[in-house]
Amino acid sequence: MPELPEVETTRRKIEPLLAGRTILSVTHDAPHRYRDTHLAHGRQVSGLSRRGKYLMLHLAAAEADGEEHDLIVHLGMTGGFRLEEGPHTRVTLTTDAGTLYFHDPRRFGKMAVVPRGVYTGMPTLLGMGPEPLSEDFQEEEFVRQAATAGAVKPWLLSQKPVSGVGNIYADESLWRARIHPAQTRLTPEEASRLYHAVREVMHEAVEAGGSSLGDGLGNYRQHDGEPGAFQTRHAVYGQTGKPCPRCGTPIQKIVLAQRGTHFCPHCQPRRTEDPA
Ligand SMILES: [Zn+2]
């Protein structure tokens, strides 16, 4: 599943193809999944950004309404952009410079065009925490929230303490910080280690171009793609039974909050006593 680094990589790759271009049409046959895309027609793409796992195409105001809009894209499990049409093409986006195809074999991806900043129909986006690589992600605030949080991995996945951390990078960050995924109420030392681990892991993954990106447009490939550079560096994710890179203990997999969770039982022991 694409997480922040994969979405960021996609953004970087499609930005040169879209920035400054005018959208002529967005066509598809699933208006419930790709909402109000007709509002993008005739608008110039003023820029692209990313918020957590959401890709945002910023659209200039049209003469008719004078209002800037955003075309918001969530890649879902398997969504990605390509230059060629294929059997899993769901949306065709044509600009004055060319055409991009949104492929999505499993159809979990979504799009919506909304007036800039009006995210009322998108609770995840509305309640999203700070970007992990931005200055808004403050150690002090993270430590303060972590002191009263429930099980740490589901807390990270909620997107509230920090945005964009999904299953892979939650497992990797917790391993790096030596914290059990089910640990509750982190001590300030634990929370500080986790804060820095999240930043490091996300930074390295973004630099490496995400975990599982295929061709030059950053389409995510679940089954048949080339592994991304970061995938070869996973310490625990998908490494069940293999030796922990730090201590050699076999990596264990458990299910936590319905998510497959990988950790080293030696490096990440569950602390039972309450922090003083
Ligand atoms: Zn270990």
mmCIF file of C-alpha atoms and ligand atoms in Angstrom:
data_model
loop_
_atom_site.group_PDB
_atom_site.id
_atom_site.type_symbol
_atom_site.label_atom_id
_atom_site.label_comp_id
_atom_site.label_asym_id
_atom_site.label_seq_id
_atom_site.Cartn_x
_atom_site.Cartn_y
_atom_site.Cartn_z
ATOM 1 C CA MET A 1 0.000 0.000 0.000
ATOM 2 C CA PRO A 2 1.447 3.382 -0.930
ATOM 3 C CA GLU A 3 2.541 5.344 2.095
ATOM 4 C CA LEU A 4 3.919 8.848 2.330
ATOM 5 C CA PRO A 5 7.228 8.129 0.541
ATOM 6 C CA GLU A 6 5.480 6.449 -2.394
ATOM 7 C CA VAL A 7 2.954 9.270 -2.705
ATOM 8 C CA GLU A 8 5.728 11.847 -2.478
ATOM 9 C CA THR A 9 7.660 10.022 -5.195
ATOM 10 C CA THR A 10 4.558 9.990 -7.387
ATOM 11 C CA ARG A 11 4.124 13.715 -6.799
ATOM 12 C CA ARG A 12 7.694 14.460 -7.812
ATOM 13 C CA LYS A 13 7.339 12.410 -10.974
ATOM 14 C CA ILE A 14 4.045 13.778 -12.251
ATOM 15 C CA GLU A 15 4.647 17.392 -11.241
ATOM 16 C CA PRO A 16 6.709 18.259 -14.348
ATOM 17 C CA LEU A 17 3.962 16.777 -16.522
ATOM 18 C CA LEU A 18 1.141 18.727 -14.908
ATOM 19 C CA ALA A 19 2.380 21.964 -13.376
ATOM 20 C CA GLY A 20 1.358 24.959 -15.457
ATOM 21 C CA ARG A 21 -0.821 22.838 -17.737
ATOM 22 C CA THR A 22 -4.515 23.324 -18.288
ATOM 23 C CA ILE A 23 -6.780 20.352 -17.638
ATOM 24 C CA LEU A 24 -9.006 19.767 -20.634
ATOM 25 C CA SER A 25 -10.896 16.758 -19.310
ATOM 26 C CA VAL A 26 -11.023 14.124 -16.579
ATOM 27 C CA THR A 27 -12.985 11.121 -17.758
ATOM 28 C CA HIS A 28 -14.060 7.928 -15.975
ATOM 29 C CA ASP A 29 -17.184 5.893 -15.376
ATOM 30 C CA ALA A 30 -17.310 5.964 -11.555
ATOM 31 C CA PRO A 31 -18.641 9.329 -10.340
ATOM 32 C CA HIS A 32 -19.046 8.014 -6.775
ATOM 33 C CA ARG A 33 -15.338 7.206 -6.599
ATOM 34 C CA TYR A 34 -14.012 10.186 -8.582
ATOM 35 C CA ARG A 35 -16.202 13.014 -7.367
ATOM 36 C CA ASP A 36 -16.914 16.324 -9.085
ATOM 37 C CA THR A 37 -13.997 15.927 -11.462
ATOM 38 C CA HIS A 38 -15.822 18.040 -14.068
ATOM 39 C CA LEU A 39 -14.965 21.031 -11.859
ATOM 40 C CA ALA A 40 -11.335 20.593 -12.948
ATOM 41 C CA HIS A 41 -12.103 21.125 -16.621
ATOM 42 C CA GLY A 42 -10.544 24.246 -18.060
ATOM 43 C CA ARG A 43 -8.464 24.993 -14.964
ATOM 44 C CA GLN A 44 -4.727 25.453 -14.896
ATOM 45 C CA VAL A 45 -2.688 23.301 -12.497
ATOM 46 C CA SER A 46 -0.851 25.884 -10.387
ATOM 47 C CA GLY A 47 1.166 23.289 -8.472
ATOM 48 C CA LEU A 48 1.208 19.903 -6.761
ATOM 49 C CA SER A 49 1.618 19.118 -3.103
ATOM 50 C CA ARG A 50 1.077 16.224 -0.764
ATOM 51 C CA ARG A 51 -0.650 15.976 2.582
ATOM 52 C CA GLY A 52 -0.046 12.659 4.341
ATOM 53 C CA LYS A 53 -0.978 10.052 1.757
ATOM 54 C CA TYR A 54 -3.087 12.481 -0.279
ATOM 55 C CA LEU A 55 -1.826 13.983 -3.493
ATOM 56 C CA MET A 56 -3.124 17.485 -4.196
ATOM 57 C CA LEU A 57 -3.288 19.139 -7.584
ATOM 58 C CA HIS A 58 -3.855 22.823 -6.966
ATOM 59 C CA LEU A 59 -6.146 24.313 -9.574
ATOM 60 C CA ALA A 60 -6.282 27.987 -10.421
ATOM 61 C CA ALA A 61 -9.544 29.869 -10.183
ATOM 62 C CA ALA A 62 -11.786 29.666 -13.221
ATOM 63 C CA GLU A 63 -13.395 32.802 -14.597
ATOM 64 C CA ALA A 64 -16.833 31.400 -13.866
ATOM 65 C CA ASP A 65 -16.395 31.116 -10.089
ATOM 66 C CA GLY A 66 -13.173 32.946 -9.187
ATOM 67 C CA GLU A 67 -12.349 30.225 -6.703
ATOM 68 C CA GLU A 68 -9.234 28.084 -6.457
ATOM 69 C CA HIS A 69 -9.863 24.355 -6.198
ATOM 70 C CA ASP A 70 -7.928 21.201 -5.332
ATOM 71 C CA LEU A 71 -8.039 17.903 -7.165
ATOM 72 C CA ILE A 72 -7.344 15.464 -4.353
ATOM 73 C CA VAL A 73 -6.082 11.984 -5.197
ATOM 74 C CA HIS A 74 -5.749 9.023 -2.864
ATOM 75 C CA LEU A 75 -3.896 6.167 -4.515
ATOM 76 C CA GLY A 76 -5.671 3.531 -2.420
ATOM 77 C CA MET A 77 -3.962 0.129 -2.418
ATOM 78 C CA THR A 78 -2.777 -0.039 -6.009
ATOM 79 C CA GLY A 79 -3.355 3.294 -7.728
ATOM 80 C CA GLY A 80 -0.763 5.106 -9.815
ATOM 81 C CA PHE A 81 -0.274 7.263 -12.893
ATOM 82 C CA ARG A 82 1.098 6.035 -16.209
ATOM 83 C CA LEU A 83 1.675 7.383 -19.674
ATOM 84 C CA GLU A 84 -0.067 4.470 -21.392
ATOM 85 C CA GLU A 85 -3.616 3.274 -21.210
ATOM 86 C CA GLY A 86 -4.023 -0.255 -19.881
ATOM 87 C CA PRO A 87 -6.599 -2.803 -18.701
ATOM 88 C CA HIS A 88 -6.743 -1.158 -15.260
ATOM 89 C CA THR A 89 -7.045 2.422 -16.446
ATOM 90 C CA ARG A 90 -9.802 4.033 -14.368
ATOM 91 C CA VAL A 91 -9.378 7.733 -15.078
ATOM 92 C CA THR A 92 -8.036 9.558 -18.109
ATOM 93 C CA LEU A 93 -6.651 13.025 -17.410
ATOM 94 C CA THR A 94 -5.999 15.109 -20.495
ATOM 95 C CA THR A 95 -4.169 18.429 -20.425
ATOM 96 C CA ASP A 96 -3.081 20.798 -23.160
ATOM 97 C CA ALA A 97 0.266 18.967 -23.108
ATOM 98 C CA GLY A 98 -0.749 15.315 -23.086
ATOM 99 C CA THR A 99 -2.626 12.568 -21.300
ATOM 100 C CA LEU A 100 -2.050 10.747 -18.012
ATOM 101 C CA TYR A 101 -3.807 7.529 -17.089
ATOM 102 C CA PHE A 102 -4.736 6.615 -13.548
ATOM 103 C CA HIS A 103 -4.407 2.853 -13.180
ATOM 104 C CA ASP A 104 -5.922 1.096 -10.203
ATOM 105 C CA PRO A 105 -6.357 -2.697 -10.379
ATOM 106 C CA ARG A 106 -8.065 -3.002 -7.006
ATOM 107 C CA ARG A 107 -10.154 0.170 -7.264
ATOM 108 C CA PHE A 108 -9.519 1.566 -3.794
ATOM 109 C CA GLY A 109 -8.173 4.840 -5.168
ATOM 110 C CA LYS A 110 -10.271 7.978 -4.964
ATOM 111 C CA MET A 111 -10.385 11.486 -6.375
ATOM 112 C CA ALA A 112 -12.407 14.566 -5.589
ATOM 113 C CA VAL A 113 -12.388 18.166 -6.720
ATOM 114 C CA VAL A 114 -13.251 20.606 -3.930
ATOM 115 C CA PRO A 115 -12.838 24.333 -3.357
ATOM 116 C CA ARG A 116 -9.371 24.930 -1.878
ATOM 117 C CA GLY A 117 -9.268 23.934 1.773
ATOM 118 C CA VAL A 118 -12.847 22.651 1.979
ATOM 119 C CA TYR A 119 -12.226 19.140 3.269
ATOM 120 C CA THR A 120 -15.435 18.659 5.237
ATOM 121 C CA GLY A 121 -16.274 15.423 3.432
ATOM 122 C CA MET A 122 -12.814 14.017 4.171
ATOM 123 C CA PRO A 123 -12.436 13.353 7.884
ATOM 124 C CA THR A 124 -8.965 11.807 7.544
ATOM 125 C CA LEU A 125 -7.623 14.851 5.766
ATOM 126 C CA LEU A 126 -9.403 17.211 8.139
ATOM 127 C CA GLY A 127 -7.999 15.685 11.342
ATOM 128 C CA MET A 128 -4.545 14.967 9.980
ATOM 129 C CA GLY A 129 -1.467 15.641 12.079
ATOM 130 C CA PRO A 130 1.679 17.454 10.968
ATOM 131 C CA GLU A 131 3.879 16.322 8.099
ATOM 132 C CA PRO A 132 6.734 14.214 9.514
ATOM 133 C CA LEU A 133 9.406 16.066 7.573
ATOM 134 C CA SER A 134 8.085 19.559 8.219
ATOM 135 C CA GLU A 135 8.848 22.018 10.990
ATOM 136 C CA ASP A 136 5.273 21.618 12.170
ATOM 137 C CA PHE A 137 6.164 18.179 13.525
ATOM 138 C CA GLN A 138 7.386 19.189 16.970
ATOM 139 C CA GLU A 139 9.177 16.805 19.294
ATOM 140 C CA GLU A 140 7.798 18.390 22.454
ATOM 141 C CA GLU A 141 4.199 18.065 21.317
ATOM 142 C CA PHE A 142 4.724 14.493 20.109
ATOM 143 C CA VAL A 143 6.245 13.499 23.464
ATOM 144 C CA ARG A 144 3.382 15.159 25.317
ATOM 145 C CA GLN A 145 0.713 13.297 23.319
ATOM 146 C CA ALA A 146 2.561 9.981 23.492
ATOM 147 C CA ALA A 147 2.524 10.056 27.305
ATOM 148 C CA THR A 148 -1.214 9.394 27.384
ATOM 149 C CA ALA A 149 -1.669 7.470 24.120
ATOM 150 C CA GLY A 150 -2.942 3.910 23.829
ATOM 151 C CA ALA A 151 -1.065 1.174 21.952
ATOM 152 C CA VAL A 152 1.605 3.058 20.069
ATOM 153 C CA LYS A 153 1.333 1.493 16.617
ATOM 154 C CA PRO A 154 -2.422 2.078 16.136
ATOM 155 C CA TRP A 155 -1.847 5.563 17.532
ATOM 156 C CA LEU A 156 0.750 6.248 14.827
ATOM 157 C CA LEU A 157 -1.526 4.795 12.140
ATOM 158 C CA SER A 158 -4.366 7.124 13.192
ATOM 159 C CA GLN A 159 -2.518 9.934 11.298
ATOM 160 C CA LYS A 160 -3.242 12.258 14.228
ATOM 161 C CA PRO A 161 0.181 12.558 15.928
ATOM 162 C CA VAL A 162 1.900 12.671 12.549
ATOM 163 C CA SER A 163 0.632 12.201 9.003
ATOM 164 C CA GLY A 164 1.565 9.685 6.361
ATOM 165 C CA VAL A 165 2.824 6.817 8.519
ATOM 166 C CA GLY A 166 1.321 3.527 7.353
ATOM 167 C CA ASN A 167 1.927 -0.086 8.254
ATOM 168 C CA ILE A 168 5.424 -0.464 6.791
ATOM 169 C CA TYR A 169 6.942 2.678 8.217
ATOM 170 C CA ALA A 170 5.225 2.291 11.590
ATOM 171 C CA ASP A 171 6.872 -1.136 12.005
ATOM 172 C CA GLU A 172 10.240 0.163 10.819
ATOM 173 C CA SER A 173 10.130 3.258 13.048
ATOM 174 C CA LEU A 174 9.183 1.265 16.149
ATOM 175 C CA TRP A 175 12.002 -1.205 15.520
ATOM 176 C CA ARG A 176 14.471 1.619 15.133
ATOM 177 C CA ALA A 177 13.230 3.231 18.371
ATOM 178 C CA ARG A 178 13.238 -0.167 20.176
ATOM 179 C CA ILE A 179 9.608 0.122 21.239
ATOM 180 C CA HIS A 180 7.066 -2.699 21.335
ATOM 181 C CA PRO A 181 4.200 -1.954 18.896
ATOM 182 C CA ALA A 182 1.577 -2.491 21.621
ATOM 183 C CA GLN A 183 3.324 -0.317 24.201
ATOM 184 C CA THR A 184 1.036 2.294 25.762
ATOM 185 C CA ARG A 185 1.916 5.616 27.417
ATOM 186 C CA LEU A 186 5.455 6.148 26.187
ATOM 187 C CA THR A 187 8.060 7.623 28.490
ATOM 188 C CA PRO A 188 9.598 10.900 27.290
ATOM 189 C CA GLU A 189 12.775 8.996 26.345
ATOM 190 C CA GLU A 190 10.816 6.440 24.302
ATOM 191 C CA ALA A 191 8.701 9.099 22.621
ATOM 192 C CA SER A 192 11.779 11.131 21.768
ATOM 193 C CA ARG A 193 13.464 8.080 20.224
ATOM 194 C CA LEU A 194 10.317 7.362 18.229
ATOM 195 C CA TYR A 195 10.037 10.979 17.057
ATOM 196 C CA HIS A 196 13.541 10.862 15.614
ATOM 197 C CA ALA A 197 13.033 7.354 14.209
ATOM 198 C CA VAL A 198 9.893 8.424 12.317
ATOM 199 C CA ARG A 199 11.706 11.400 10.817
ATOM 200 C CA GLU A 200 14.744 9.316 9.830
ATOM 201 C CA VAL A 201 12.747 6.457 8.341
ATOM 202 C CA MET A 202 10.491 8.778 6.340
ATOM 203 C CA HIS A 203 13.414 10.859 5.154
ATOM 204 C CA GLU A 204 15.393 7.808 4.014
ATOM 205 C CA ALA A 205 12.366 6.304 2.289
ATOM 206 C CA VAL A 206 11.543 9.512 0.426
ATOM 207 C CA GLU A 207 15.158 9.804 -0.674
ATOM 208 C CA ALA A 208 15.119 6.199 -1.846
ATOM 209 C CA GLY A 209 11.927 6.775 -3.827
ATOM 210 C CA GLY A 210 9.519 4.754 -1.711
ATOM 211 C CA SER A 211 9.205 1.054 -1.212
ATOM 212 C CA SER A 212 7.521 -0.390 -4.244
ATOM 213 C CA LEU A 213 7.533 1.835 -7.240
ATOM 214 C CA GLY A 214 7.617 0.512 -10.714
ATOM 215 C CA ASP A 215 8.105 2.523 -13.887
ATOM 216 C CA GLY A 216 9.089 6.134 -14.305
ATOM 217 C CA LEU A 217 5.710 7.502 -13.292
ATOM 218 C CA GLY A 218 5.713 6.007 -9.870
ATOM 219 C CA ASN A 219 2.884 3.559 -10.280
ATOM 220 C CA TYR A 220 2.721 1.283 -7.322
ATOM 221 C CA ARG A 221 3.111 -2.385 -8.207
ATOM 222 C CA GLN A 222 1.979 -4.903 -5.732
ATOM 223 C CA HIS A 223 2.638 -8.142 -7.523
ATOM 224 C CA ASP A 224 4.944 -7.848 -10.465
ATOM 225 C CA GLY A 225 6.976 -4.708 -9.973
ATOM 226 C CA GLU A 226 10.617 -4.053 -9.373
ATOM 227 C CA PRO A 227 11.240 -3.576 -5.688
ATOM 228 C CA GLY A 228 11.905 0.007 -4.662
ATOM 229 C CA ALA A 229 15.207 0.853 -3.101
ATOM 230 C CA PHE A 230 13.832 1.114 0.416
ATOM 231 C CA GLN A 231 12.302 -2.357 0.304
ATOM 232 C CA THR A 232 15.707 -3.979 0.475
ATOM 233 C CA ARG A 233 16.321 -2.037 3.670
ATOM 234 C CA HIS A 234 13.282 -3.145 5.654
ATOM 235 C CA ALA A 235 14.551 -4.350 8.999
ATOM 236 C CA VAL A 236 11.343 -5.977 10.216
ATOM 237 C CA TYR A 237 8.499 -5.384 7.759
ATOM 238 C CA GLY A 238 7.926 -8.588 5.794
ATOM 239 C CA GLN A 239 10.907 -10.201 7.538
ATOM 240 C CA THR A 240 9.065 -12.724 9.725
ATOM 241 C CA GLY A 241 11.456 -15.439 10.933
ATOM 242 C CA LYS A 242 14.520 -13.703 9.555
ATOM 243 C CA PRO A 243 17.235 -12.491 11.914
ATOM 244 C CA CYS A 244 16.904 -9.009 13.397
ATOM 245 C CA PRO A 245 19.634 -6.884 11.753
ATOM 246 C CA ARG A 246 20.595 -5.580 15.198
ATOM 247 C CA CYS A 247 20.634 -8.690 17.395
ATOM 248 C CA GLY A 248 19.913 -11.753 15.245
ATOM 249 C CA THR A 249 16.714 -12.763 17.066
ATOM 250 C CA PRO A 250 14.057 -14.018 14.615
ATOM 251 C CA ILE A 251 11.535 -11.304 13.737
ATOM 252 C CA GLN A 252 8.032 -12.065 14.974
ATOM 253 C CA LYS A 253 4.720 -11.212 13.359
ATOM 254 C CA ILE A 254 1.603 -10.515 15.380
ATOM 255 C CA VAL A 255 -1.745 -8.983 14.536
ATOM 256 C CA LEU A 256 -2.348 -5.668 16.266
ATOM 257 C CA ALA A 257 -5.511 -3.665 15.621
ATOM 258 C CA GLN A 258 -6.119 -5.962 12.616
ATOM 259 C CA ARG A 259 -2.801 -5.094 11.024
ATOM 260 C CA GLY A 260 0.096 -7.471 10.446
ATOM 261 C CA THR A 261 2.823 -6.195 12.766
ATOM 262 C CA HIS A 262 6.509 -7.112 12.657
ATOM 263 C CA PHE A 263 8.949 -6.613 15.513
ATOM 264 C CA CYS A 264 12.006 -8.005 17.257
ATOM 265 C CA PRO A 265 11.012 -9.565 20.598
ATOM 266 C CA HIS A 266 14.513 -8.976 21.964
ATOM 267 C CA CYS A 267 15.064 -5.352 20.887
ATOM 268 C CA GLN A 268 11.440 -4.317 21.420
ATOM 269 C CA PRO A 269 10.319 -5.893 24.700
ATOM 270 C CA ARG A 270 6.897 -4.969 26.053
ATOM 271 C CA ARG A 271 7.372 -2.796 29.113
ATOM 272 C CA THR A 272 4.729 -3.707 31.675
ATOM 273 C CA GLU A 273 5.458 -1.315 34.512
ATOM 274 C CA ASP A 274 3.913 2.128 34.299
ATOM 275 C CA PRO A 275 6.307 4.979 33.697
ATOM 276 C CA ALA A 276 6.969 6.811 36.943
HETATM 277 ZN ZN ZN B 1 16.660 -7.387 17.642
#
